[in-house]
PDB file of C-alpha atoms in Angstrom:
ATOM      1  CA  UNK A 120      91.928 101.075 100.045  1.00 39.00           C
ATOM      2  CA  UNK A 121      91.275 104.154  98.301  1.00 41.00           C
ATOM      3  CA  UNK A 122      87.916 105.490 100.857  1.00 44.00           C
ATOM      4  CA  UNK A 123      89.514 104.564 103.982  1.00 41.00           C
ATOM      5  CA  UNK A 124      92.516 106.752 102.347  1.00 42.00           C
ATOM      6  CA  UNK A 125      89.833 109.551 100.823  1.00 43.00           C
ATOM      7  CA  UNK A 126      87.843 109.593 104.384  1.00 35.00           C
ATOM      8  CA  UNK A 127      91.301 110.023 106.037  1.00 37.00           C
ATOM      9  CA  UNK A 128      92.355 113.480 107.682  1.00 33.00           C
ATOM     10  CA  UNK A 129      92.906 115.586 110.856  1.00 31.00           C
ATOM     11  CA  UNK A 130      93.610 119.489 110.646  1.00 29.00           C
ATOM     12  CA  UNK A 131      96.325 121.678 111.727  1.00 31.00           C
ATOM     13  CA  UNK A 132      99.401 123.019 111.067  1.00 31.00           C
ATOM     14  CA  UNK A 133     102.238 124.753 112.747  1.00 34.00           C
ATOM     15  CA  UNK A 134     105.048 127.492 112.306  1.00 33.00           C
ATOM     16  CA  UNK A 135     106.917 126.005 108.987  1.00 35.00           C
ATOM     17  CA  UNK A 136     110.220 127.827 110.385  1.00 35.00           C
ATOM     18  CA  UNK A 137     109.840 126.400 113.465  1.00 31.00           C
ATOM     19  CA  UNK A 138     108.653 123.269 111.939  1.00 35.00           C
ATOM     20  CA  UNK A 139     111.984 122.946 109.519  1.00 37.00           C
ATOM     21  CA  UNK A 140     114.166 123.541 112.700  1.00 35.00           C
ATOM     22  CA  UNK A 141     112.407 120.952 114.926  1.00 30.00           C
ATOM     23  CA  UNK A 142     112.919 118.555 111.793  1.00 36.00           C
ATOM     24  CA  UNK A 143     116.334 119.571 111.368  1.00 40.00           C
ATOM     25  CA  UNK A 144     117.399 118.972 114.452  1.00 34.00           C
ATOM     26  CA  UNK A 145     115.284 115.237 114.596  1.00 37.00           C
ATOM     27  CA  UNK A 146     117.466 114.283 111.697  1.00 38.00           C
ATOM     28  CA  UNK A 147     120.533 114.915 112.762  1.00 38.00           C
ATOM     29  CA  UNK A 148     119.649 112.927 115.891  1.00 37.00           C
ATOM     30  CA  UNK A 149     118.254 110.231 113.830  1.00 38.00           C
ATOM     31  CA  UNK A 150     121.701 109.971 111.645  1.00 43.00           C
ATOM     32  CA  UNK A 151     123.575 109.655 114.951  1.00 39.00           C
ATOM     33  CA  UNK A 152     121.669 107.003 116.545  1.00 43.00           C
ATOM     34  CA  UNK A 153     121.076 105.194 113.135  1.00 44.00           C
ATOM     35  CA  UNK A 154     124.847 105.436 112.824  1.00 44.00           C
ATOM     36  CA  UNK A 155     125.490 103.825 116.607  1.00 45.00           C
ATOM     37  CA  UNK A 156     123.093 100.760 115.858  1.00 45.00           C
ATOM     38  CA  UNK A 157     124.959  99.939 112.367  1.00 44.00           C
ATOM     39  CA  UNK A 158     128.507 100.729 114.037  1.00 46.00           C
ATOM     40  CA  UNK A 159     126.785  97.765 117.265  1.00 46.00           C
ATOM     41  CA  UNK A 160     125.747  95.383 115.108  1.00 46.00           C
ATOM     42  CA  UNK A 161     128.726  95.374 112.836  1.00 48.00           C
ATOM     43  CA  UNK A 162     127.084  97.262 109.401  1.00 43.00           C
ATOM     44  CA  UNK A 163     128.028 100.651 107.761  1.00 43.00           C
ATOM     45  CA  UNK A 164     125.738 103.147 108.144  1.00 42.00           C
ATOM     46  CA  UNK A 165     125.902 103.710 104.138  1.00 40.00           C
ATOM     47  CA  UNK A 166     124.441 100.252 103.887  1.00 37.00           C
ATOM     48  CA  UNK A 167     121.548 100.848 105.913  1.00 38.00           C
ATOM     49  CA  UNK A 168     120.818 104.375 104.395  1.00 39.00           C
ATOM     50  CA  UNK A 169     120.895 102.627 100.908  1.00 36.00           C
ATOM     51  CA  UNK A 170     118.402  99.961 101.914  1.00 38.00           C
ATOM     52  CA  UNK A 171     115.856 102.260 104.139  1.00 39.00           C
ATOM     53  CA  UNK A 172     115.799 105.321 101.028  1.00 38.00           C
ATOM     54  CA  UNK A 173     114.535 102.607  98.482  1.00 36.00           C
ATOM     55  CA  UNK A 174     110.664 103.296  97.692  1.00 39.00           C
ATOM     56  CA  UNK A 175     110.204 106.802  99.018  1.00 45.00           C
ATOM     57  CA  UNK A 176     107.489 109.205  97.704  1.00 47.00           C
ATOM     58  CA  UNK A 177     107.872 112.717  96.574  1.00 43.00           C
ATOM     59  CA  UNK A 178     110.399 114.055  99.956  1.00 49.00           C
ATOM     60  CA  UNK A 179     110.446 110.275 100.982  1.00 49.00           C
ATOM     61  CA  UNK A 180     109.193 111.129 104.526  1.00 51.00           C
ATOM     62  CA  UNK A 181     111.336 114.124 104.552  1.00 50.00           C
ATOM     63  CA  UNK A 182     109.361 115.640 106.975  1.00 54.00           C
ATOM     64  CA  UNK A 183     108.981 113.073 109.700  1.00 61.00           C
ATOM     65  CA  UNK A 184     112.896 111.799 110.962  1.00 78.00           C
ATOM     66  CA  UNK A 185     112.181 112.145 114.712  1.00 88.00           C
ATOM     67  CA  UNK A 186     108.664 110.663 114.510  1.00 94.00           C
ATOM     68  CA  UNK A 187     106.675 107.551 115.333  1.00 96.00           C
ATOM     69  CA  UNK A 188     104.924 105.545 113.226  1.00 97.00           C
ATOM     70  CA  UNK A 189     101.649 106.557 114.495  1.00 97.00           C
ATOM     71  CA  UNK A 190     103.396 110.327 114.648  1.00 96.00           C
ATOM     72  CA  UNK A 191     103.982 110.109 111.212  1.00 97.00           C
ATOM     73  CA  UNK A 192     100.760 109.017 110.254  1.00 96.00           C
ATOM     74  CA  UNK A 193      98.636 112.006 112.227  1.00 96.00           C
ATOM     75  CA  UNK A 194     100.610 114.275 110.059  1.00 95.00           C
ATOM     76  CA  UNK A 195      99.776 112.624 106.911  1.00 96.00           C
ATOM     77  CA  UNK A 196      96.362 112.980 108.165  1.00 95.00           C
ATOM     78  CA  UNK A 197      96.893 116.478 109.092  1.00 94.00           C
ATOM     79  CA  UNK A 198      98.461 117.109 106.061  1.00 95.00           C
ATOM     80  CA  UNK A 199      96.192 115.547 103.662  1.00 95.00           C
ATOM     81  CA  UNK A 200      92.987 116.951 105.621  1.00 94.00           C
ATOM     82  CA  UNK A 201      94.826 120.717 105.360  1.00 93.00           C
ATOM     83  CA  UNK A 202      95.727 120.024 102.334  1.00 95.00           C
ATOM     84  CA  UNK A 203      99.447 120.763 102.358  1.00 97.00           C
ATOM     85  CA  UNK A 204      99.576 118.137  99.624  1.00 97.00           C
ATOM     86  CA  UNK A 205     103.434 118.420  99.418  1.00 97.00           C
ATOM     87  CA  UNK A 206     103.981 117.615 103.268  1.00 96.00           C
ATOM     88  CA  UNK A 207     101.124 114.541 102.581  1.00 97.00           C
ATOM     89  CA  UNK A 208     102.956 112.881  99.739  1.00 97.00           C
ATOM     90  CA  UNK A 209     106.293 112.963 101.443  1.00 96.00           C
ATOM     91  CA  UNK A 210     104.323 110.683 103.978  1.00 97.00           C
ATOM     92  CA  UNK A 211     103.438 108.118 100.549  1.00 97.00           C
ATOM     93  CA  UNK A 212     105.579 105.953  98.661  1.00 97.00           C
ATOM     94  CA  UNK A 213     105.483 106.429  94.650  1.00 97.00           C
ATOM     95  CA  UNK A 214     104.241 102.571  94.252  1.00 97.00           C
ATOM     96  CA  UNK A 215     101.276 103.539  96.928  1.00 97.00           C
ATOM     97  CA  UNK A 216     100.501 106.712  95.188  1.00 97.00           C
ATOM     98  CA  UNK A 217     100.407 104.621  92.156  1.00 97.00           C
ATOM     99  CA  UNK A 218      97.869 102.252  93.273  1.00 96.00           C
ATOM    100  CA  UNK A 219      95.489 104.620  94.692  1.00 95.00           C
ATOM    101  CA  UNK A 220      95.818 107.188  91.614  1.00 96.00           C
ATOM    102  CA  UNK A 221      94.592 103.872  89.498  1.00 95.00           C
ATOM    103  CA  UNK A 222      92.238 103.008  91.721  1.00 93.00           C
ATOM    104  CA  UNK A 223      90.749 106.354  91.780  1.00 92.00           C
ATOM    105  CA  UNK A 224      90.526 105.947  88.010  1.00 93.00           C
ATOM    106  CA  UNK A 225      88.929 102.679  88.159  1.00 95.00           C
ATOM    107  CA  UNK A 226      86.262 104.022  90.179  1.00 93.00           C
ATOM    108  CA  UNK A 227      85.276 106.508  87.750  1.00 93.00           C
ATOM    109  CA  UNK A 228      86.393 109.114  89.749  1.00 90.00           C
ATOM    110  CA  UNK A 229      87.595 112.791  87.590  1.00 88.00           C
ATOM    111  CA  UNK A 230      91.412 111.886  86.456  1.00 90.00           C
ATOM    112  CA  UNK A 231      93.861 113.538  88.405  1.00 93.00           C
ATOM    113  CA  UNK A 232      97.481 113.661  87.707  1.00 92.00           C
ATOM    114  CA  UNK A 233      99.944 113.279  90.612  1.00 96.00           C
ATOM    115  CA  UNK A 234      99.903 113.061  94.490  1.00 97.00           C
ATOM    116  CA  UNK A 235      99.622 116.691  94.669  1.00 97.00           C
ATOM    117  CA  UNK A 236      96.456 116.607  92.609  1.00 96.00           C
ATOM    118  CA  UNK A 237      95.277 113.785  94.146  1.00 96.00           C
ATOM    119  CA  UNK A 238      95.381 114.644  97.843  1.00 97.00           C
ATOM    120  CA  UNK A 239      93.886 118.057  96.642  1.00 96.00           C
ATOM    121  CA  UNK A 240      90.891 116.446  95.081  1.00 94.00           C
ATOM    122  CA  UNK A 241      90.287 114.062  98.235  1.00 91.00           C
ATOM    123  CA  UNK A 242      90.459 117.008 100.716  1.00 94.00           C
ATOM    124  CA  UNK A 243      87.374 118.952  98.670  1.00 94.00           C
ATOM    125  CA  UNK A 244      85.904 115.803  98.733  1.00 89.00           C
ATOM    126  CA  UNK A 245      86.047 115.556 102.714  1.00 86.00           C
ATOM    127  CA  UNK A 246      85.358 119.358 103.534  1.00 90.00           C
ATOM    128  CA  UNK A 247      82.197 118.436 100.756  1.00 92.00           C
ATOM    129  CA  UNK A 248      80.839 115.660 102.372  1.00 88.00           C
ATOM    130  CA  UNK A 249      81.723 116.606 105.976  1.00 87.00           C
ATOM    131  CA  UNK A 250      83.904 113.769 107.011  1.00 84.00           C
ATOM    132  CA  UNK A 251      85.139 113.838 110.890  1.00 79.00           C
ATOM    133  CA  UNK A 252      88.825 113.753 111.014  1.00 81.00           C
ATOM    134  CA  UNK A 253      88.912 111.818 114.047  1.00 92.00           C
ATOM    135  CA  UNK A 254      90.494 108.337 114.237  1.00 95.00           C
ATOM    136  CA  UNK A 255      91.973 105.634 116.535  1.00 96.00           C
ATOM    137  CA  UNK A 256      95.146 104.550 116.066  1.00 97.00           C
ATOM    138  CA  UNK A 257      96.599 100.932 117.569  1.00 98.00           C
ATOM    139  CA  UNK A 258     100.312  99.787 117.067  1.00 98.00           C
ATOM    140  CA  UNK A 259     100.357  96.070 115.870  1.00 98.00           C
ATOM    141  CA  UNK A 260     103.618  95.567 115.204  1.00 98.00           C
ATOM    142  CA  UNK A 261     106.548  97.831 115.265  1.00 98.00           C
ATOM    143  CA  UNK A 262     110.555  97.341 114.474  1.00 97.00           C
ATOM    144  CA  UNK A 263     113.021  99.651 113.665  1.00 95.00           C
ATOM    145  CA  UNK A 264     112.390  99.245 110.469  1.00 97.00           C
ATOM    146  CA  UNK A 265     108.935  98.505 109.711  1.00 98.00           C
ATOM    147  CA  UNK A 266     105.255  99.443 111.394  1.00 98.00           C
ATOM    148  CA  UNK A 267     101.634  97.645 110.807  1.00 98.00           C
ATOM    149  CA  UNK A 268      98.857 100.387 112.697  1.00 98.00           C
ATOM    150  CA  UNK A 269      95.307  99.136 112.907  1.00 98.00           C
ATOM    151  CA  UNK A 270      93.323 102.908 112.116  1.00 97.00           C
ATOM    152  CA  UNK A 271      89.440 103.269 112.708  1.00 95.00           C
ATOM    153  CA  UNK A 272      87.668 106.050 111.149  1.00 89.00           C
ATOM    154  CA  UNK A 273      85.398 107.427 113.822  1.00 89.00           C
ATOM    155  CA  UNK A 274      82.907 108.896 111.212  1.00 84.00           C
ATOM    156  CA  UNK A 275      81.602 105.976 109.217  1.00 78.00           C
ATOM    157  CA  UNK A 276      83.353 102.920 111.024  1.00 81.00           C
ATOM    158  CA  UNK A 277      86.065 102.366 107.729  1.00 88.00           C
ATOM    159  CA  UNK A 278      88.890 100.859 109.259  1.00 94.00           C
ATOM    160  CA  UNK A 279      91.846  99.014 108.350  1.00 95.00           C
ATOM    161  CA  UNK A 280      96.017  98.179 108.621  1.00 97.00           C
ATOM    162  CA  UNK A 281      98.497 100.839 107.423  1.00 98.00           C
ATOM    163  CA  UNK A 282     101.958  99.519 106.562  1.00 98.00           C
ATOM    164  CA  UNK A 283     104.893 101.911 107.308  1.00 98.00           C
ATOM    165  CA  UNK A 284     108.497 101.840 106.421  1.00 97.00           C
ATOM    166  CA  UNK A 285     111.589 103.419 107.908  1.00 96.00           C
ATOM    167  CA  UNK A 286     113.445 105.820 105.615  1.00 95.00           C
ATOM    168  CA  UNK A 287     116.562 107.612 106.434  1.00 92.00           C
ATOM    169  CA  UNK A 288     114.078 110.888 106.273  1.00 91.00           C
ATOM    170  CA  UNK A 289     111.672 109.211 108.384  1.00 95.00           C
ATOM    171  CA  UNK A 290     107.969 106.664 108.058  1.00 97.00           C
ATOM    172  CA  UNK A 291     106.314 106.317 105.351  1.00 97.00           C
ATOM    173  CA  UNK A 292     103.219 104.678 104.292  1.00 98.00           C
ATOM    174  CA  UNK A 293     103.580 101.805 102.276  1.00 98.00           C
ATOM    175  CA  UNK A 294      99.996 100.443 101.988  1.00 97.00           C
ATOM    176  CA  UNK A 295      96.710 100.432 103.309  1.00 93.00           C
ATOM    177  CA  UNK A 296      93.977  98.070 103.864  1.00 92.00           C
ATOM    178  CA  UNK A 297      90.397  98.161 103.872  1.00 87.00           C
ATOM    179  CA  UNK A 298      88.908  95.668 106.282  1.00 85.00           C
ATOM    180  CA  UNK A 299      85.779  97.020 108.009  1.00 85.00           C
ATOM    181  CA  UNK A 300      83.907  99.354 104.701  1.00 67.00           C
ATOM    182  CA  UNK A 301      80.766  99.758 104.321  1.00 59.00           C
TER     183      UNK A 301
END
């Protein structure tokens, strides 16, 4: 899990005021058609919110409301790649961030403390080694709710599933697998 997610990255970034205004305005259009499902299929709203917010990283996604799953992961990419490590772990959930922070430690890599820490030590490691950024994305199963993408890392040939969850903020990744390392 952790190379595909230390080989993982794309660059760029935009205006962060226009950025926050785009985002603002994907909520609020997010809460409203959130809101119209729950109200057609006979929920409250409050119920869903409660279940989808469970498990969110540090900004749960906060950044990524009027995304797509594969959206959502391209700017965890770009994010982590940047780094704008703040904007990258909203994209994480705590448990994931967990796993890969002990994993990194298992592998004898230098301890780092944190998300923030972490996805600033993997982005010196891929502007170090010179890791292409590019990737290939393939939906294999979407719902409102949940997402499994199939990602291949051009440079290398690492590839594997990334599992996504719905927030009220937006997707975030849940885990990652490693099927095709070297």
């Amino acid at each position: 899990m952790f190379a595909s997610l230390v080989l993982t990255g794309c660059a760029g970034s935009g205006d962060t005021a226009a950025s926050n205004e785009v985002r603002e305005r994907g909520t609020a259009a997010l809460d409203t058609e959130e809101a119209g499902e729950a109200e057609a299929e006979g929920t409250e709203p409050a119920e869903e919110a409660e279940d989808a917010e469970t498990g969110g990283g540090e900004g749960a996604g906060a950044s990524n409301s009027w995304e797509t799953p594969e959206e959502a992961y391209r700017s965890w990419l770009a994010a982590s790649r940047l780094p704008d490590a703040e904007l990258a772990c909203s994209y994480l959930t705590d448990e994931l961030v967990e796993r890969m922070l002990a994993e990194m430690a298992a592998n004898g890599y230098p301890p780092v403390s944190g998300c923030v820490e972490l996805t600033e030590a993997t982005a010196e490691m891929y502007r170090a080694f010179g890791v292409s950024d590019e990737v290939t994305v393939d939906i294999v199963r979407e719902t409102h709710t949940t997402a499994e993408l199939f990602v291949t890392y051009v440079d290398g040939g690492d590839c594997g599933t990334i599992d996504m969850k719905r927030t009220t903020q937006g997707w975030v990744i849940t885990d990652q697998s490693e099927e095709c390392a070297d």
